[in-house]
Amino acid sequence: MSIIIRKGTENDVPQALNLVKELAVFENAPTEVEVNIQEMTNSGFGKNKLFDFFVLEKENEIIGIALYYYKYSTWKGRCLFLEDIIVTEEERKNGYGKLLFNEVAKIAQKEKVKRMEWQVLDWNEAAINFYKKYDSNFDAEWINCKLNFEQLQSFDEGKKS
């Protein structure tokens, strides 16, 4: 059985996007994926590159990805954010998520970032147990906040007090 982990290429974007859509189904949000191949290609390989990713191939078929990017902490400095590890449903529980996680951690180590961060849904017991094996810090103190596209488009600082 041939397993290869390598940096993702432009040609991998369609398969990576299919895995993103599969993750959305798993997370009970199949209609939430708005990104398309062109946008993902521009964001990953364009002039203003925003992310990198690894692909995991089994027998020349992409069955997993790990997508990450850099962020900046005002207290710590440069950090790496692991956006997603996705392994196709048929291949989960075979250790492939661990292989992808390890590759991203090696990048964080090599780049000497101050912190590697990610999020996990509170109901995803399998993922929580996976991250516990790494002695990860689970932060119950911080609350995730966001404004969606529609909120940003209708944002009016004068209306908020």
PDB file of C-alpha atoms in Angstrom:
ATOM      1  CA  MET A   1       0.000   0.000   0.000  1.00  0.00           C
ATOM      2  CA  SER A   2       1.515   3.300  -1.106  1.00  0.00           C
ATOM      3  CA  ILE A   3       0.939   6.296   1.216  1.00  0.00           C
ATOM      4  CA  ILE A   4       2.440   9.653   0.280  1.00  0.00           C
ATOM      5  CA  ILE A   5       2.119  12.995   2.047  1.00  0.00           C
ATOM      6  CA  ARG A   6       3.168  15.997   0.015  1.00  0.00           C
ATOM      7  CA  LYS A   7       2.486  19.709  -0.334  1.00  0.00           C
ATOM      8  CA  GLY A   8      -0.709  20.411  -2.215  1.00  0.00           C
ATOM      9  CA  THR A   9      -0.509  21.787  -5.737  1.00  0.00           C
ATOM     10  CA  GLU A  10      -2.842  23.826  -7.884  1.00  0.00           C
ATOM     11  CA  ASN A  11      -3.960  20.622  -9.584  1.00  0.00           C
ATOM     12  CA  ASP A  12      -5.057  19.227  -6.203  1.00  0.00           C
ATOM     13  CA  VAL A  13      -7.539  22.023  -5.495  1.00  0.00           C
ATOM     14  CA  PRO A  14     -10.622  20.323  -7.013  1.00  0.00           C
ATOM     15  CA  GLN A  15     -10.062  17.178  -4.930  1.00  0.00           C
ATOM     16  CA  ALA A  16      -9.280  19.264  -1.844  1.00  0.00           C
ATOM     17  CA  LEU A  17     -12.539  21.170  -2.316  1.00  0.00           C
ATOM     18  CA  ASN A  18     -14.429  17.871  -2.596  1.00  0.00           C
ATOM     19  CA  LEU A  19     -12.974  16.870   0.786  1.00  0.00           C
ATOM     20  CA  VAL A  20     -14.038  20.233   2.237  1.00  0.00           C
ATOM     21  CA  LYS A  21     -17.575  19.547   1.027  1.00  0.00           C
ATOM     22  CA  GLU A  22     -17.448  16.072   2.567  1.00  0.00           C
ATOM     23  CA  LEU A  23     -16.397  17.636   5.879  1.00  0.00           C
ATOM     24  CA  ALA A  24     -19.321  20.061   5.679  1.00  0.00           C
ATOM     25  CA  VAL A  25     -21.698  17.109   5.363  1.00  0.00           C
ATOM     26  CA  PHE A  26     -20.039  15.426   8.373  1.00  0.00           C
ATOM     27  CA  GLU A  27     -20.449  18.647  10.370  1.00  0.00           C
ATOM     28  CA  ASN A  28     -24.145  18.882   9.428  1.00  0.00           C
ATOM     29  CA  ALA A  29     -23.576  22.015   7.334  1.00  0.00           C
ATOM     30  CA  PRO A  30     -23.626  20.830   3.697  1.00  0.00           C
ATOM     31  CA  THR A  31     -24.906  24.149   2.339  1.00  0.00           C
ATOM     32  CA  GLU A  32     -22.334  26.298   4.134  1.00  0.00           C
ATOM     33  CA  VAL A  33     -19.443  25.768   1.679  1.00  0.00           C
ATOM     34  CA  GLU A  34     -19.325  28.882  -0.484  1.00  0.00           C
ATOM     35  CA  VAL A  35     -15.754  28.763  -1.776  1.00  0.00           C
ATOM     36  CA  ASN A  36     -15.242  27.506  -5.324  1.00  0.00           C
ATOM     37  CA  ILE A  37     -12.276  26.060  -7.206  1.00  0.00           C
ATOM     38  CA  GLN A  38     -11.195  29.414  -8.661  1.00  0.00           C
ATOM     39  CA  GLU A  39     -11.307  31.219  -5.321  1.00  0.00           C
ATOM     40  CA  MET A  40      -9.478  28.400  -3.548  1.00  0.00           C
ATOM     41  CA  THR A  41      -6.861  28.301  -6.312  1.00  0.00           C
ATOM     42  CA  ASN A  42      -6.322  32.083  -6.120  1.00  0.00           C
ATOM     43  CA  SER A  43      -6.122  31.992  -2.326  1.00  0.00           C
ATOM     44  CA  GLY A  44      -3.667  29.115  -2.281  1.00  0.00           C
ATOM     45  CA  PHE A  45      -1.521  29.909  -5.313  1.00  0.00           C
ATOM     46  CA  GLY A  46      -2.234  33.492  -6.360  1.00  0.00           C
ATOM     47  CA  LYS A  47      -0.389  36.747  -5.859  1.00  0.00           C
ATOM     48  CA  ASN A  48      -1.664  37.146  -2.274  1.00  0.00           C
ATOM     49  CA  LYS A  49      -1.311  33.556  -1.106  1.00  0.00           C
ATOM     50  CA  LEU A  50      -3.317  32.898   2.068  1.00  0.00           C
ATOM     51  CA  PHE A  51      -2.822  29.218   2.879  1.00  0.00           C
ATOM     52  CA  ASP A  52      -0.825  26.051   2.315  1.00  0.00           C
ATOM     53  CA  PHE A  53      -1.951  22.465   2.493  1.00  0.00           C
ATOM     54  CA  PHE A  54      -0.726  18.920   2.540  1.00  0.00           C
ATOM     55  CA  VAL A  55      -2.389  16.087   0.694  1.00  0.00           C
ATOM     56  CA  LEU A  56      -2.299  12.452   1.681  1.00  0.00           C
ATOM     57  CA  GLU A  57      -2.410  10.060  -1.251  1.00  0.00           C
ATOM     58  CA  LYS A  58      -3.184   6.369  -1.014  1.00  0.00           C
ATOM     59  CA  GLU A  59      -2.593   4.421  -4.196  1.00  0.00           C
ATOM     60  CA  ASN A  60      -2.372   7.736  -6.121  1.00  0.00           C
ATOM     61  CA  GLU A  61      -5.764   8.954  -4.841  1.00  0.00           C
ATOM     62  CA  ILE A  62      -6.085  11.955  -2.506  1.00  0.00           C
ATOM     63  CA  ILE A  63      -7.891  10.767   0.610  1.00  0.00           C
ATOM     64  CA  GLY A  64      -6.915  13.518   3.032  1.00  0.00           C
ATOM     65  CA  ILE A  65      -5.738  17.092   3.404  1.00  0.00           C
ATOM     66  CA  ALA A  66      -4.456  19.387   6.132  1.00  0.00           C
ATOM     67  CA  LEU A  67      -4.915  23.089   5.404  1.00  0.00           C
ATOM     68  CA  TYR A  68      -3.062  25.726   7.437  1.00  0.00           C
ATOM     69  CA  TYR A  69      -2.043  29.374   7.400  1.00  0.00           C
ATOM     70  CA  TYR A  70      -0.070  31.843   9.466  1.00  0.00           C
ATOM     71  CA  LYS A  71      -1.541  34.369  11.852  1.00  0.00           C
ATOM     72  CA  TYR A  72      -0.090  36.881  14.248  1.00  0.00           C
ATOM     73  CA  SER A  73      -0.556  37.117  18.002  1.00  0.00           C
ATOM     74  CA  THR A  74       0.061  40.525  19.569  1.00  0.00           C
ATOM     75  CA  TRP A  75       1.398  38.726  22.654  1.00  0.00           C
ATOM     76  CA  LYS A  76       3.346  35.873  21.070  1.00  0.00           C
ATOM     77  CA  GLY A  77       4.161  36.786  17.478  1.00  0.00           C
ATOM     78  CA  ARG A  78       3.917  34.517  14.445  1.00  0.00           C
ATOM     79  CA  CYS A  79       1.609  31.505  14.897  1.00  0.00           C
ATOM     80  CA  LEU A  80       0.347  28.721  12.663  1.00  0.00           C
ATOM     81  CA  PHE A  81      -3.374  27.989  12.455  1.00  0.00           C
ATOM     82  CA  LEU A  82      -4.480  24.534  11.378  1.00  0.00           C
ATOM     83  CA  GLU A  83      -7.811  25.184   9.677  1.00  0.00           C
ATOM     84  CA  ASP A  84      -8.766  21.608   8.916  1.00  0.00           C
ATOM     85  CA  ILE A  85      -7.598  18.045   8.787  1.00  0.00           C
ATOM     86  CA  ILE A  86      -9.938  16.120   6.532  1.00  0.00           C
ATOM     87  CA  VAL A  87      -9.795  12.428   5.765  1.00  0.00           C
ATOM     88  CA  THR A  88     -12.449  10.904   3.562  1.00  0.00           C
ATOM     89  CA  GLU A  89     -15.053   8.974   5.541  1.00  0.00           C
ATOM     90  CA  GLU A  90     -14.042   5.549   4.197  1.00  0.00           C
ATOM     91  CA  GLU A  91     -10.445   6.063   5.332  1.00  0.00           C
ATOM     92  CA  ARG A  92     -10.984   7.487   8.822  1.00  0.00           C
ATOM     93  CA  LYS A  93      -9.588   5.629  11.842  1.00  0.00           C
ATOM     94  CA  ASN A  94      -6.564   4.376   9.865  1.00  0.00           C
ATOM     95  CA  GLY A  95      -4.075   6.835  11.359  1.00  0.00           C
ATOM     96  CA  TYR A  96      -4.079   9.199   8.377  1.00  0.00           C
ATOM     97  CA  GLY A  97      -5.234  12.189  10.425  1.00  0.00           C
ATOM     98  CA  LYS A  98      -2.250  11.652  12.697  1.00  0.00           C
ATOM     99  CA  LEU A  99       0.116  11.602   9.722  1.00  0.00           C
ATOM    100  CA  LEU A 100      -1.316  14.889   8.443  1.00  0.00           C
ATOM    101  CA  PHE A 101      -1.289  16.494  11.901  1.00  0.00           C
ATOM    102  CA  ASN A 102       2.345  15.487  12.340  1.00  0.00           C
ATOM    103  CA  GLU A 103       3.315  17.092   9.018  1.00  0.00           C
ATOM    104  CA  VAL A 104       1.740  20.396  10.014  1.00  0.00           C
ATOM    105  CA  ALA A 105       3.380  20.222  13.470  1.00  0.00           C
ATOM    106  CA  LYS A 106       6.754  19.669  11.763  1.00  0.00           C
ATOM    107  CA  ILE A 107       6.198  22.843   9.714  1.00  0.00           C
ATOM    108  CA  ALA A 108       5.317  24.759  12.893  1.00  0.00           C
ATOM    109  CA  GLN A 109       8.454  23.402  14.541  1.00  0.00           C
ATOM    110  CA  LYS A 110      10.684  24.175  11.525  1.00  0.00           C
ATOM    111  CA  GLU A 111       9.245  27.691  11.172  1.00  0.00           C
ATOM    112  CA  LYS A 112       9.707  28.254  14.922  1.00  0.00           C
ATOM    113  CA  VAL A 113       6.209  29.685  15.326  1.00  0.00           C
ATOM    114  CA  LYS A 114       5.215  30.622  18.855  1.00  0.00           C
ATOM    115  CA  ARG A 115       2.046  28.587  18.829  1.00  0.00           C
ATOM    116  CA  MET A 116       0.068  26.141  16.701  1.00  0.00           C
ATOM    117  CA  GLU A 117      -3.683  26.550  17.039  1.00  0.00           C
ATOM    118  CA  TRP A 118      -6.849  24.892  15.790  1.00  0.00           C
ATOM    119  CA  GLN A 119     -10.491  24.496  16.728  1.00  0.00           C
ATOM    120  CA  VAL A 120     -12.574  21.411  17.315  1.00  0.00           C
ATOM    121  CA  LEU A 121     -16.342  21.171  17.556  1.00  0.00           C
ATOM    122  CA  ASP A 122     -17.474  20.390  21.099  1.00  0.00           C
ATOM    123  CA  TRP A 123     -19.514  17.391  19.898  1.00  0.00           C
ATOM    124  CA  ASN A 124     -16.692  15.796  17.866  1.00  0.00           C
ATOM    125  CA  GLU A 125     -15.559  13.300  20.505  1.00  0.00           C
ATOM    126  CA  ALA A 126     -13.285  11.414  18.109  1.00  0.00           C
ATOM    127  CA  ALA A 127     -11.353  14.585  17.255  1.00  0.00           C
ATOM    128  CA  ILE A 128     -11.230  15.719  20.890  1.00  0.00           C
ATOM    129  CA  ASN A 129      -9.820  12.360  21.949  1.00  0.00           C
ATOM    130  CA  PHE A 130      -7.337  12.504  19.076  1.00  0.00           C
ATOM    131  CA  TYR A 131      -6.018  15.912  20.212  1.00  0.00           C
ATOM    132  CA  LYS A 132      -5.867  14.781  23.846  1.00  0.00           C
ATOM    133  CA  LYS A 133      -3.259  12.209  22.791  1.00  0.00           C
ATOM    134  CA  TYR A 134      -0.974  15.152  21.991  1.00  0.00           C
ATOM    135  CA  ASP A 135      -1.474  16.668  25.437  1.00  0.00           C
ATOM    136  CA  SER A 136      -3.122  19.644  23.718  1.00  0.00           C
ATOM    137  CA  ASN A 137      -4.325  22.650  25.667  1.00  0.00           C
ATOM    138  CA  PHE A 138      -8.096  22.995  25.476  1.00  0.00           C
ATOM    139  CA  ASP A 139      -9.091  26.593  26.108  1.00  0.00           C
ATOM    140  CA  ALA A 140     -12.464  27.021  27.795  1.00  0.00           C
ATOM    141  CA  GLU A 141     -11.784  30.688  28.541  1.00  0.00           C
ATOM    142  CA  TRP A 142     -11.990  32.154  25.017  1.00  0.00           C
ATOM    143  CA  ILE A 143     -15.216  32.421  23.030  1.00  0.00           C
ATOM    144  CA  ASN A 144     -15.105  32.322  19.231  1.00  0.00           C
ATOM    145  CA  CYS A 145     -16.734  35.369  17.628  1.00  0.00           C
ATOM    146  CA  LYS A 146     -17.420  36.207  13.994  1.00  0.00           C
ATOM    147  CA  LEU A 147     -19.382  38.396  11.628  1.00  0.00           C
ATOM    148  CA  ASN A 148     -20.648  36.624   8.508  1.00  0.00           C
ATOM    149  CA  PHE A 149     -20.608  38.038   4.981  1.00  0.00           C
ATOM    150  CA  GLU A 150     -24.088  39.566   5.208  1.00  0.00           C
ATOM    151  CA  GLN A 151     -23.304  41.199   8.562  1.00  0.00           C
ATOM    152  CA  LEU A 152     -20.116  42.683   7.169  1.00  0.00           C
ATOM    153  CA  GLN A 153     -21.869  43.993   4.067  1.00  0.00           C
ATOM    154  CA  SER A 154     -24.510  45.724   6.168  1.00  0.00           C
ATOM    155  CA  PHE A 155     -22.040  46.903   8.810  1.00  0.00           C
ATOM    156  CA  ASP A 156     -22.605  50.503   9.860  1.00  0.00           C
ATOM    157  CA  GLU A 157     -20.469  51.675  12.754  1.00  0.00           C
ATOM    158  CA  GLY A 158     -22.852  54.560  13.421  1.00  0.00           C
ATOM    159  CA  LYS A 159     -25.739  52.218  14.224  1.00  0.00           C
ATOM    160  CA  LYS A 160     -23.920  50.356  17.018  1.00  0.00           C
ATOM    161  CA  SER A 161     -23.632  51.972  20.423  1.00  0.00           C
TER     162      SER A 161
END
